[in-house]
PDB file of C-alpha atoms in Angstrom:
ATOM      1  CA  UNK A   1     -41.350 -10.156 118.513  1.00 53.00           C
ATOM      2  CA  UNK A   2     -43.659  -9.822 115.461  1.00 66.00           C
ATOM      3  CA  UNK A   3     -43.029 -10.087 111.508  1.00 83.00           C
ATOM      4  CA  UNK A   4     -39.659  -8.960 111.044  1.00 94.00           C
ATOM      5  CA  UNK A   5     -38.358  -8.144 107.008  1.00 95.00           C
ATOM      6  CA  UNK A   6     -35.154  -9.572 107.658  1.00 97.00           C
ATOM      7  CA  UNK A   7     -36.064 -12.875 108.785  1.00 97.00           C
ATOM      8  CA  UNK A   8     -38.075 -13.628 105.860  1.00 94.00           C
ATOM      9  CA  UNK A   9     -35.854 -11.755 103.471  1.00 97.00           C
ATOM     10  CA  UNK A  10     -33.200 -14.555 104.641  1.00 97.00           C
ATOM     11  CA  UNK A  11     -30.676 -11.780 105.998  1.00 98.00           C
ATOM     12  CA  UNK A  12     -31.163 -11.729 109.954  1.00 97.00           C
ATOM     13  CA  UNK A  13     -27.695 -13.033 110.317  1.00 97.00           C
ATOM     14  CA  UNK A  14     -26.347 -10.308 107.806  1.00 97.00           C
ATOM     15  CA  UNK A  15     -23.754  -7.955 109.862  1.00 97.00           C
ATOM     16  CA  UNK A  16     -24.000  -4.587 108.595  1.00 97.00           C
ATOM     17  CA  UNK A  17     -21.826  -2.981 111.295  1.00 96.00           C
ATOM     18  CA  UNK A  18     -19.776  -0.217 109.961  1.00 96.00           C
ATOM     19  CA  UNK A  19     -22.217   0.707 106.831  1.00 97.00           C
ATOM     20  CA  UNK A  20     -24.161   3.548 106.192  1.00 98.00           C
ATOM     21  CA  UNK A  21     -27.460   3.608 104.623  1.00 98.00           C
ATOM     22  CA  UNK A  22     -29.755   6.053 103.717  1.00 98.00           C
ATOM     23  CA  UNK A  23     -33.635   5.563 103.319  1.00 98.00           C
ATOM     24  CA  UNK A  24     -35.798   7.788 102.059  1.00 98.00           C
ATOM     25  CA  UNK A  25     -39.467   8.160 103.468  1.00 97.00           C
ATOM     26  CA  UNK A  26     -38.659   6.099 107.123  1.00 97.00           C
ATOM     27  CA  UNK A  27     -40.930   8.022 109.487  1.00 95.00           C
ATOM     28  CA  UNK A  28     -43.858   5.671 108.293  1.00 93.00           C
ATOM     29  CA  UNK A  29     -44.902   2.280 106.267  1.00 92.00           C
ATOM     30  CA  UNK A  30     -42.343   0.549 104.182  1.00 95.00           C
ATOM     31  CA  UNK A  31     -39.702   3.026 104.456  1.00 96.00           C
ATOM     32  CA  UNK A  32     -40.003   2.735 108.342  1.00 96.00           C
ATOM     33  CA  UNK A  33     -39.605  -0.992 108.420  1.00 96.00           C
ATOM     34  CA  UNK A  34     -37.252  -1.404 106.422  1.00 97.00           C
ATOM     35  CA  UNK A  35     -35.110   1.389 108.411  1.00 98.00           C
ATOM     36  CA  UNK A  36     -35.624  -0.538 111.229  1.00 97.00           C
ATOM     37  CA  UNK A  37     -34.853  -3.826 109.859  1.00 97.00           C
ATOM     38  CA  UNK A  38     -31.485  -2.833 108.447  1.00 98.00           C
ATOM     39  CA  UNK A  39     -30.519  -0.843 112.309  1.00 97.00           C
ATOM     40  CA  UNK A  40     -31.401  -4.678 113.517  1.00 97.00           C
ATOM     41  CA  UNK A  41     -28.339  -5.876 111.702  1.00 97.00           C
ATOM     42  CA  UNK A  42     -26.230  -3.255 112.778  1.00 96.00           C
ATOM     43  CA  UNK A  43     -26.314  -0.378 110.194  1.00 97.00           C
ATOM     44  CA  UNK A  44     -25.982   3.421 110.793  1.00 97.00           C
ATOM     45  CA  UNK A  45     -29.279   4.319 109.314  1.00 98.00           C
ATOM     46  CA  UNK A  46     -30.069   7.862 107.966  1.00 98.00           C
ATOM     47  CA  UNK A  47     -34.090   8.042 108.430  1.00 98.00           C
ATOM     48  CA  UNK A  48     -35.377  10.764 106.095  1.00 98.00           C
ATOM     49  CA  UNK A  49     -39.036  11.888 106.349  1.00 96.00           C
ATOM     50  CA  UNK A  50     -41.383  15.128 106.324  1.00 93.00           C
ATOM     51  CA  UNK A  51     -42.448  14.832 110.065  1.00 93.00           C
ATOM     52  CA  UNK A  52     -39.947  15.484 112.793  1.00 94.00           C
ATOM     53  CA  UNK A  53     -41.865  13.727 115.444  1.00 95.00           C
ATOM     54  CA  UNK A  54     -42.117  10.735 113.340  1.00 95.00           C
ATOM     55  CA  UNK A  55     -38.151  10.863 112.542  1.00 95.00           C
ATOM     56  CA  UNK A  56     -37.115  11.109 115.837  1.00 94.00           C
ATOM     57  CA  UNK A  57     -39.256   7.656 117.042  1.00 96.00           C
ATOM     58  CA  UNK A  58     -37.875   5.929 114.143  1.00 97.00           C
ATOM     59  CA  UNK A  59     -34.024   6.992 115.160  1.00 96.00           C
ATOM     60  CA  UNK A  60     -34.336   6.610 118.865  1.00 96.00           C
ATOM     61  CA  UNK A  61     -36.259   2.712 117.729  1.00 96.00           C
ATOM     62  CA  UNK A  62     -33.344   2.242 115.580  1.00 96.00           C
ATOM     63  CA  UNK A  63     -30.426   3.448 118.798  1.00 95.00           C
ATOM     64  CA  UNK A  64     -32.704   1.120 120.945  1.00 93.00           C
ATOM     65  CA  UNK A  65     -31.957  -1.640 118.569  1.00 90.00           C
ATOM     66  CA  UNK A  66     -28.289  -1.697 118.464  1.00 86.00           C
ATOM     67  CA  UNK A  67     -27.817   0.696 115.455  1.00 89.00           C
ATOM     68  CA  UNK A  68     -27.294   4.242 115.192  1.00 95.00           C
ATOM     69  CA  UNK A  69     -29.610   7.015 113.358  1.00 97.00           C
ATOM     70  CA  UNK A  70     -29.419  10.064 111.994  1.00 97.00           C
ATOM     71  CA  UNK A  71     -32.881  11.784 110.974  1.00 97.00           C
ATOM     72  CA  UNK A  72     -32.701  14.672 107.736  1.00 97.00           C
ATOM     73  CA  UNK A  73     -36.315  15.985 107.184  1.00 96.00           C
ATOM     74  CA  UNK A  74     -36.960  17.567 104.066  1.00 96.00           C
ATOM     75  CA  UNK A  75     -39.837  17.567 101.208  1.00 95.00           C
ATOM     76  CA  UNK A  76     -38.773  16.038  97.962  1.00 97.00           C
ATOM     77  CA  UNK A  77     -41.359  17.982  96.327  1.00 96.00           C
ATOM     78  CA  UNK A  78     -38.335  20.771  95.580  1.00 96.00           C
ATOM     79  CA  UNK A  79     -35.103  20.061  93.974  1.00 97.00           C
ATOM     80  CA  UNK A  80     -33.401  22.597  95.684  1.00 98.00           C
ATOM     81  CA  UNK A  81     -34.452  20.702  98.704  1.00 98.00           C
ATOM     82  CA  UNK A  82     -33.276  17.693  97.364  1.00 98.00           C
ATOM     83  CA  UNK A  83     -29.982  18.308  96.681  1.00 98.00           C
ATOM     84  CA  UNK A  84     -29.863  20.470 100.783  1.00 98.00           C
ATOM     85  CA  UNK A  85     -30.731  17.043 101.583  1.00 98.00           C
ATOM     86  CA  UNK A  86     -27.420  15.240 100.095  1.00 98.00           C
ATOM     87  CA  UNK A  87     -25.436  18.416 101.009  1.00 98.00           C
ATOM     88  CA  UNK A  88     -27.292  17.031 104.758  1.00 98.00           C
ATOM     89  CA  UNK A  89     -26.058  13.223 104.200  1.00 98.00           C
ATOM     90  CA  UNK A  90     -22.389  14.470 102.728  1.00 98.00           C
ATOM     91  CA  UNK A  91     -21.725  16.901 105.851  1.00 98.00           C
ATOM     92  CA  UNK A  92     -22.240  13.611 108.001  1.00 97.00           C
ATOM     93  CA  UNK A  93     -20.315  10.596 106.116  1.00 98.00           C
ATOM     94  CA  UNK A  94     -17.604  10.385 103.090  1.00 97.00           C
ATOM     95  CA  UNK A  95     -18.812   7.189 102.411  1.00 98.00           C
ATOM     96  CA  UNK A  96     -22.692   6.133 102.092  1.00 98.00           C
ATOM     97  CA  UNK A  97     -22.951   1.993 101.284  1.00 98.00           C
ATOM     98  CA  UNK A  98     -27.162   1.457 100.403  1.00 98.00           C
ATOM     99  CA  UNK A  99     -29.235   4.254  98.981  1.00 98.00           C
ATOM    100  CA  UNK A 100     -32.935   3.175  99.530  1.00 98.00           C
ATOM    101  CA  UNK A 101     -34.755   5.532  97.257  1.00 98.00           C
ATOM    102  CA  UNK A 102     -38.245   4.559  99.293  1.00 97.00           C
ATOM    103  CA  UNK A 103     -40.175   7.562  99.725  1.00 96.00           C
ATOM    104  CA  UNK A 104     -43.285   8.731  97.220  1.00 94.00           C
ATOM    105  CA  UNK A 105     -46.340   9.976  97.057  1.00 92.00           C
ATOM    106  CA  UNK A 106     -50.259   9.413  95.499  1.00 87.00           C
ATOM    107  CA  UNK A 107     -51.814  13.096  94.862  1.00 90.00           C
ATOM    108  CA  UNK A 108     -55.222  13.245  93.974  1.00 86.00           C
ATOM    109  CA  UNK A 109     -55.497  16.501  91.928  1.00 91.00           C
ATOM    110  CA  UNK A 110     -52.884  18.059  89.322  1.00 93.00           C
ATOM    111  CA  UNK A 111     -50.350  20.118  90.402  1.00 95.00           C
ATOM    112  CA  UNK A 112     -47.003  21.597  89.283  1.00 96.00           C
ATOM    113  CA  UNK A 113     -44.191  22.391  91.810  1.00 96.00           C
ATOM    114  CA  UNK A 114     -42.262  25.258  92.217  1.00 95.00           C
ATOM    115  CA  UNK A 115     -39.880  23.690  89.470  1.00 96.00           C
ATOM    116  CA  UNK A 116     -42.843  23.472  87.053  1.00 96.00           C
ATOM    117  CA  UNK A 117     -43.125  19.390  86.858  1.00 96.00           C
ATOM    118  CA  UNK A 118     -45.938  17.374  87.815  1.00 97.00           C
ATOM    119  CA  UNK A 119     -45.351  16.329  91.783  1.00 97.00           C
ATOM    120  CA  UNK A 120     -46.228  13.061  91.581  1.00 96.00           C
ATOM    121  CA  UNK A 121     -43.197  12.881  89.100  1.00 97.00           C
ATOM    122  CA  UNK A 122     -41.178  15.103  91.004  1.00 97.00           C
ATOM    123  CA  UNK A 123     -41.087  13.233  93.898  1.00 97.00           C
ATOM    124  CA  UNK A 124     -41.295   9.659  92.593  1.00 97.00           C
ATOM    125  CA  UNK A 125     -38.888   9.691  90.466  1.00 98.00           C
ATOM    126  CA  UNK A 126     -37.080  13.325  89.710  1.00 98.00           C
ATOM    127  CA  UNK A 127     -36.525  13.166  93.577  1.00 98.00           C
ATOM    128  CA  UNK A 128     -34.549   9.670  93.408  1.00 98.00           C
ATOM    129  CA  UNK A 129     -32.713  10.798  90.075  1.00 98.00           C
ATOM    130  CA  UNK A 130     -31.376  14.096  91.904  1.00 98.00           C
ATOM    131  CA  UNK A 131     -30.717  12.463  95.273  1.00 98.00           C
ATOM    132  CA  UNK A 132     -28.745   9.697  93.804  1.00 98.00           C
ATOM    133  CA  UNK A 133     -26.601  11.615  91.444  1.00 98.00           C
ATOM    134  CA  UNK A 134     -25.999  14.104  93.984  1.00 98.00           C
ATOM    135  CA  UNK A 135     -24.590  10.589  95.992  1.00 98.00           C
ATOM    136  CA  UNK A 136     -23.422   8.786  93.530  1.00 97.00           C
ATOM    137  CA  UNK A 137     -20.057   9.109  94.314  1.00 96.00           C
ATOM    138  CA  UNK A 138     -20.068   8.335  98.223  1.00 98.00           C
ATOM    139  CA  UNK A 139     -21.703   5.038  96.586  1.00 98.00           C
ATOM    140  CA  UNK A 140     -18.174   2.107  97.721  1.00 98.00           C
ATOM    141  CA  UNK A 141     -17.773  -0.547  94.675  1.00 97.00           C
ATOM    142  CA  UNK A 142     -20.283  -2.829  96.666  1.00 97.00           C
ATOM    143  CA  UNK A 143     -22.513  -0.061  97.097  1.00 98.00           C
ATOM    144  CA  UNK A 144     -26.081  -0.499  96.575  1.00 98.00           C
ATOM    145  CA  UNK A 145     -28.614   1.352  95.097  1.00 98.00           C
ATOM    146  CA  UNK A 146     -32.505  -0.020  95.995  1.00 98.00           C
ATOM    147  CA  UNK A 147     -35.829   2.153  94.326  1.00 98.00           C
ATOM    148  CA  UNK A 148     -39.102   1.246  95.343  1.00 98.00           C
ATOM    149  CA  UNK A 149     -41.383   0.997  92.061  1.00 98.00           C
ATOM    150  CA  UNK A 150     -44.837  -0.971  92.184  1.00 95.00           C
ATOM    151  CA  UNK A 151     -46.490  -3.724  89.891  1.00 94.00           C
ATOM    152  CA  UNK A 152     -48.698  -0.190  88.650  1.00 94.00           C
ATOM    153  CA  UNK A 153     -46.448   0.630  86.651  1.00 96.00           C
ATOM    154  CA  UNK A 154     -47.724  -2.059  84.186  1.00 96.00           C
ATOM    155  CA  UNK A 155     -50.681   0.720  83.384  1.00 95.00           C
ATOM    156  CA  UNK A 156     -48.478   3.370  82.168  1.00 95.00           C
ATOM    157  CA  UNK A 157     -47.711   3.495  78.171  1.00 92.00           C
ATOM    158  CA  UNK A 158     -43.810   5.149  78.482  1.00 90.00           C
ATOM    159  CA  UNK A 159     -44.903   8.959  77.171  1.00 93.00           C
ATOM    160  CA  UNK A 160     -43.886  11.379  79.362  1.00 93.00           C
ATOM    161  CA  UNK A 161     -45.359  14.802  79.608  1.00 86.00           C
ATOM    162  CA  UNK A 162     -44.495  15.699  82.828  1.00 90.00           C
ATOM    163  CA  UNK A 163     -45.239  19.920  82.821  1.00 89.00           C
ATOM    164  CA  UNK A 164     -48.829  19.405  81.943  1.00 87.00           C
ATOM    165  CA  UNK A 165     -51.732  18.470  84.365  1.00 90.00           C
ATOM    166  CA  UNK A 166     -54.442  19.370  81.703  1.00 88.00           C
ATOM    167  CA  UNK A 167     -56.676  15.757  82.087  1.00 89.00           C
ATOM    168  CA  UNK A 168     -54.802  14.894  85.559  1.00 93.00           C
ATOM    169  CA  UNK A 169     -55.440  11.535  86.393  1.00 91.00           C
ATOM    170  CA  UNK A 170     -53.930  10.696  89.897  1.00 90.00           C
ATOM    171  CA  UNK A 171     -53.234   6.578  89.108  1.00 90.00           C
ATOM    172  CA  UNK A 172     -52.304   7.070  85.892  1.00 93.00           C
ATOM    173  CA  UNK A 173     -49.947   9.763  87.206  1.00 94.00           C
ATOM    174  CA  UNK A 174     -48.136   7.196  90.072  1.00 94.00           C
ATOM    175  CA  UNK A 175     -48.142   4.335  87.073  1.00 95.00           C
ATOM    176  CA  UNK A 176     -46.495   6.832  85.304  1.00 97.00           C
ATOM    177  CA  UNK A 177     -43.643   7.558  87.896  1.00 97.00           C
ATOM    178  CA  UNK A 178     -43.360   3.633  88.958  1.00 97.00           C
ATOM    179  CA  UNK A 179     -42.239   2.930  84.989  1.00 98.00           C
ATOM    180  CA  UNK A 180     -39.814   5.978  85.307  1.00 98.00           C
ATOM    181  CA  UNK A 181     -38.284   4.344  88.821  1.00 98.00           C
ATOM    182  CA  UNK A 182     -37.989   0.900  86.275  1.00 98.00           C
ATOM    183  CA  UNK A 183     -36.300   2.653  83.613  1.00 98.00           C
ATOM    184  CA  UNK A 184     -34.098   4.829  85.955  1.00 98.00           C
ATOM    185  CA  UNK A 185     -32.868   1.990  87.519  1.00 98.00           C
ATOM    186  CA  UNK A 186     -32.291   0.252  84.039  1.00 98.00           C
ATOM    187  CA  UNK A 187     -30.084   2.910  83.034  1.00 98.00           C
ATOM    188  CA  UNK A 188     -28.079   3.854  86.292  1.00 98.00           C
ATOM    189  CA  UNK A 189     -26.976   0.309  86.405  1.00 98.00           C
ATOM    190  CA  UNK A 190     -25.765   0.581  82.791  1.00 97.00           C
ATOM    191  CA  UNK A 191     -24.025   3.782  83.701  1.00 96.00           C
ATOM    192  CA  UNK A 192     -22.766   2.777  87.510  1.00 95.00           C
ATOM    193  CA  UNK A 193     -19.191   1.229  87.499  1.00 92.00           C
ATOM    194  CA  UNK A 194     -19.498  -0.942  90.555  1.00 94.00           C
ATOM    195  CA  UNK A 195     -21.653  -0.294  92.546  1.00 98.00           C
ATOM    196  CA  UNK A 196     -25.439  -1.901  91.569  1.00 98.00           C
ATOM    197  CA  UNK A 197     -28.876  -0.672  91.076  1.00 98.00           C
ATOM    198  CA  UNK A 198     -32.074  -2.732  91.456  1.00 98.00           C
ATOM    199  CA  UNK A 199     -35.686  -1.918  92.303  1.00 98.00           C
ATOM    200  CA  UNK A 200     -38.660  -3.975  93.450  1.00 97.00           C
ATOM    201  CA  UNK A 201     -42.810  -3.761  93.622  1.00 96.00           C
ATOM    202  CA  UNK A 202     -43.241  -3.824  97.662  1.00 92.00           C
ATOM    203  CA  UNK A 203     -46.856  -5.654  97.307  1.00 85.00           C
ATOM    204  CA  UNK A 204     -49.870  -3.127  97.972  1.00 63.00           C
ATOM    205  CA  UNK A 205     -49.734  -1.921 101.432  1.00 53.00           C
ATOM    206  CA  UNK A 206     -52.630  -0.417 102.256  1.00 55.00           C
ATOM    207  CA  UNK A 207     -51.522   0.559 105.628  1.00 47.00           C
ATOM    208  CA  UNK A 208     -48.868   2.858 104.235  1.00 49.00           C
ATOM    209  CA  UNK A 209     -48.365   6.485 104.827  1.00 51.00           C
ATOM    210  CA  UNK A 210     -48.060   6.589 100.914  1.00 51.00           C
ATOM    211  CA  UNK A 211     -51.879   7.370 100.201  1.00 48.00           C
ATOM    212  CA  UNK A 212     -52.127  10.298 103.002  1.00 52.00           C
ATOM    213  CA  UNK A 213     -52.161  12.602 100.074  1.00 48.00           C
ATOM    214  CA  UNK A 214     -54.332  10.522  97.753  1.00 49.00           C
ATOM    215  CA  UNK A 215     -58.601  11.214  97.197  1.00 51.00           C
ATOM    216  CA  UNK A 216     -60.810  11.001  99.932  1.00 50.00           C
ATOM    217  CA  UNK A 217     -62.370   7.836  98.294  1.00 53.00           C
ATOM    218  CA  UNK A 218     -58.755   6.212  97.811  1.00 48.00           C
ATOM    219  CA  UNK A 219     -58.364   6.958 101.996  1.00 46.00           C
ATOM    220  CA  UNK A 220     -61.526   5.155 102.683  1.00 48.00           C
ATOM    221  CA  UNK A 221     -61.004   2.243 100.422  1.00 44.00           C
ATOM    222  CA  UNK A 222     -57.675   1.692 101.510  1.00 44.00           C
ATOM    223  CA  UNK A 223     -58.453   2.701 105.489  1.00 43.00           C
ATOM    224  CA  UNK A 224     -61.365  -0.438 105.417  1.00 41.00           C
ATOM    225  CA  UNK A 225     -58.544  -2.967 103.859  1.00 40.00           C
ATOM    226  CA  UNK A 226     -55.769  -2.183 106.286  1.00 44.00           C
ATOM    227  CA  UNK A 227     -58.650  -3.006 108.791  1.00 48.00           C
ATOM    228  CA  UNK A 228     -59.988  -5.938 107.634  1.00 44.00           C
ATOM    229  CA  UNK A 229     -58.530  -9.196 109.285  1.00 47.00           C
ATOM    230  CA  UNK A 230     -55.734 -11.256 107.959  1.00 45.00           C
ATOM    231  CA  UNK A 231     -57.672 -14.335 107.153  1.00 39.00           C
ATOM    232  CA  UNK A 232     -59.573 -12.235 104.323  1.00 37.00           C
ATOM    233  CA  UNK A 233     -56.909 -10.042 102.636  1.00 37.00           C
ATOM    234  CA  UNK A 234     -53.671 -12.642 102.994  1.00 45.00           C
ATOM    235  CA  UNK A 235     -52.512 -12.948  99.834  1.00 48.00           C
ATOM    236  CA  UNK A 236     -53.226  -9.600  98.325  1.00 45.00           C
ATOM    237  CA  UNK A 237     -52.665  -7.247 101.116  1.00 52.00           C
ATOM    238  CA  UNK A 238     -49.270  -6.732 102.508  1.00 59.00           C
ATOM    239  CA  UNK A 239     -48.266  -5.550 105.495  1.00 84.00           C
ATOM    240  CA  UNK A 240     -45.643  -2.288 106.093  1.00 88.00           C
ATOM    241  CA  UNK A 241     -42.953  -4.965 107.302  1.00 91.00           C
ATOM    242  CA  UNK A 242     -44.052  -7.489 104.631  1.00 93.00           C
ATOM    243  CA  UNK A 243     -43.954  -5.133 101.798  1.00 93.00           C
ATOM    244  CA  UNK A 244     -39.938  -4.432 103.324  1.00 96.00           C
ATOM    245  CA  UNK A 245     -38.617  -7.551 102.595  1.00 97.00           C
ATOM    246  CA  UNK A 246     -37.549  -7.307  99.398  1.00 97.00           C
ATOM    247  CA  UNK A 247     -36.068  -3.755 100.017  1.00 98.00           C
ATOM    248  CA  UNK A 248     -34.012  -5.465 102.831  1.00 98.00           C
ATOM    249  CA  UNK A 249     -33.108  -8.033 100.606  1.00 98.00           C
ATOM    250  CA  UNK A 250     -31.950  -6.277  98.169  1.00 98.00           C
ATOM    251  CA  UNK A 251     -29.975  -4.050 100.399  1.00 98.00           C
ATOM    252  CA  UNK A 252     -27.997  -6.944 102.199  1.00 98.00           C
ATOM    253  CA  UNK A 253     -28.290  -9.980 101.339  1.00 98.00           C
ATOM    254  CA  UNK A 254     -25.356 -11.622  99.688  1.00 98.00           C
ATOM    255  CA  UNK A 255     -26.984 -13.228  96.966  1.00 97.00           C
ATOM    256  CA  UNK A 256     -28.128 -10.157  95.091  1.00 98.00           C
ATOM    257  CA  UNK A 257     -24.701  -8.327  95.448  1.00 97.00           C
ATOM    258  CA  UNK A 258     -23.709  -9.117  91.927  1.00 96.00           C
ATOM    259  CA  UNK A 259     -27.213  -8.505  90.293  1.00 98.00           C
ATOM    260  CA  UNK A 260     -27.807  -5.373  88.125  1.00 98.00           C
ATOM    261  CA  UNK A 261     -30.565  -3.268  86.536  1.00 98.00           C
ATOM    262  CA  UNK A 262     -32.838  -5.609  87.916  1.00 98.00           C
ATOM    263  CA  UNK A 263     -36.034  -5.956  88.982  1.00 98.00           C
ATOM    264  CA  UNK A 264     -37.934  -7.931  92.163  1.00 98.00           C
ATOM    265  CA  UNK A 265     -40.724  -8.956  93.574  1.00 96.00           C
ATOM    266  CA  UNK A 266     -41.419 -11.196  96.882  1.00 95.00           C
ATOM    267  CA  UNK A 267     -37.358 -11.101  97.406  1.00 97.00           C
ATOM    268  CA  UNK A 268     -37.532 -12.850  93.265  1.00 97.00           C
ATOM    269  CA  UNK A 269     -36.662 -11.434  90.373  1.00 98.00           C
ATOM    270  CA  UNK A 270     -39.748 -10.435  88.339  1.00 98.00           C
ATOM    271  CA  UNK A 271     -40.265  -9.496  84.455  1.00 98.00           C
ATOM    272  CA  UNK A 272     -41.423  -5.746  84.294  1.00 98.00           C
ATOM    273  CA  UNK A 273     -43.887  -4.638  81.800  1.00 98.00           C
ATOM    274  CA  UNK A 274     -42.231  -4.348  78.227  1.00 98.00           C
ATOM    275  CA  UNK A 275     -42.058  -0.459  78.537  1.00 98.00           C
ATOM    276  CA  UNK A 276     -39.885  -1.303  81.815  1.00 98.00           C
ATOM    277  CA  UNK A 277     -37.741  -3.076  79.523  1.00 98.00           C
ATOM    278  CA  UNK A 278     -37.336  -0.331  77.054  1.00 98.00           C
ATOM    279  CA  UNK A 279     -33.529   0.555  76.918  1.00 97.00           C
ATOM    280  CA  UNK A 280     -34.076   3.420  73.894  1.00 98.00           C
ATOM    281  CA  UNK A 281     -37.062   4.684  76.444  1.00 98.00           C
ATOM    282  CA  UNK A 282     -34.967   4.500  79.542  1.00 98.00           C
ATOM    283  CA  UNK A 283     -32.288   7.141  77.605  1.00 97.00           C
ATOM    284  CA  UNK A 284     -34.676   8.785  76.627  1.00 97.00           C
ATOM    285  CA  UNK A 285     -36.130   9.534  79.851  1.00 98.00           C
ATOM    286  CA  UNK A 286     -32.205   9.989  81.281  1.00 98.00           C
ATOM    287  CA  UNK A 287     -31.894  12.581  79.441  1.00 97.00           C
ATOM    288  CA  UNK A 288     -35.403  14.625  79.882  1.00 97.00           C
ATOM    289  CA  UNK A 289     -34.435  13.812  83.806  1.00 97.00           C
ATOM    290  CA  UNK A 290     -30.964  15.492  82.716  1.00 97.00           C
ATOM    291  CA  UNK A 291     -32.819  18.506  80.843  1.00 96.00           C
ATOM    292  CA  UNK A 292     -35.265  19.135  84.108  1.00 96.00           C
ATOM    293  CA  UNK A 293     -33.217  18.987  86.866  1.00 97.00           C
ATOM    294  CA  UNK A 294     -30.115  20.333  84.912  1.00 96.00           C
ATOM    295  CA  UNK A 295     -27.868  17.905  85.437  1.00 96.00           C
ATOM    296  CA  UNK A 296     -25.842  16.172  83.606  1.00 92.00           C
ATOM    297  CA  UNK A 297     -24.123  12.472  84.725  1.00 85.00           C
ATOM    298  CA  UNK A 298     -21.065  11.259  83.382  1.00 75.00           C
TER     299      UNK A 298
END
């Protein structure tokens, strides 16, 4: 049968038959497993992802299991795209119970997208910040709102230049969107009115479709540690369905239902960095995400 998230998350007798969840970058890694963990219990699972081929194995994994899939492809690159994305999800439900805000990306060189912000920003966290706004309001009262940050984000200092790539540095630029999926998170909770919003650090994964995009030397490093065997990297190299447990826990299990703003690691709750914990930064950074995207929450 293999490692399976929701066993060790503690939720494998959770019934989610008759919810709807969306994740965000399923076709591979985290986002996959944890797609496929939450089908296991029963949930119609929307699997978003780039490649189609990918998509459709994830769904037709997630039918075999007992659940039901949907796949949406689109690049999160784009905010137009973005928001075609939740016009996607709205077409196909009123009502949308977990948001897993999963997918991201590691570039290795500067660039601006066709909106003029940094991509690493504009898919790590502008991406989430559109898609859930757009959503929001599908969101029940024991809705759930899950974004995948990473223990990195202890590197970044809170400033937040995000139309220059003058200096690009390609970690410092994924530290710098893993505080900004803290601080999000931080401040949607303040603002939802029921439903909650939590993140976690999925452990480093190695063997996830998140560094595709990164350096060639990043690839190689990461290529020889997802090949190495367990007995030498247990401990500080996680597995795709490891690093899903905490995402599955936070999107089912009962005892988190009731937590806000918060954030976990290894299915615990975990101290951020004290920038994470910045409430005068996380408005701030509201309302730049507010003045980019043009949108404006209530």
């Amino acid at each position: 049968m293999g490692h399976r998230p929701e066993v060790e998350a503690g939720v494998e007798d959770r019934d989610l038959t008759g919810q709807t969840v969306l994740v965000t970058g399923a076709t591979s890694g985290v986002g996959r497993e944890t797609a496929l963990a939450l089908g296991r219990l029963g949930a119609t699972v929307f699997v978003h992802g780039r490649d189609r081929d990918a998509g459709r194995d994830v769904a037709t994994e997630i039918d075999d299991s007992g659940g039901e899939s949907v796949f949406f492809s689109a690049d999160l690159a784009e905010m137009e795209r973005v928001h075609r994305l939740a016009d996607e999800v709205r077409d196909r439900t009123d009502s949308l119970d977990i948001l897993v805000n999963n997918a991201g990306g590691h570039f290795p060189t500067g660039e601006l997208t066709g909106d003029g912000v940094e991509k690493t920003f504009a898919v790590n966290h502008l991406a989430p910040f559109v898609l859930t706004h757009d959503l929001h309001d599908l969101l029940p009262s024991d809705g759930r709102v899950v974004t995948v940050a990473s223990e990195v984000h202890r590197r970044a200092d809170g400033a937040f230049d995000v139309t220059e790539i003058g200096n690009y540095d390609g970690l410092g630029a994924y530290a710098r969107s893993k505080v900004a999926n803290i601080l999000f998170t931080r401040e949607l909770a303040r603002r939802l009115d029921g439903p909650t919003a939590n993140c976690c650090h999925p452990g480093f994964v190695p063997s996830s479709g998140l560094w595709r995009d990164a350096s060639l030397r990043v690839r190689l490093g990461v290529g020889v540690l997802a090949r190495l065997p367990r007995f030498l990297t247990s401990g500080f190299v996680n597995s795709p369905s490891e690093g899903a447990e905490t995402s599955v826990c936070l999107a089912a299990s009962p005892e988190v239902a009731a937590v806000q703003g918060a954030y976990f690691s290894d299915c615990e709750r975990a101290e951020p960095s004290s920038t994470a914990r910045d409430d005068k930064l996380a408005r701030n950074l509201w309302e730049l995400s507010e003045e980019v995207t043009g949108l404006s929450w209530p």
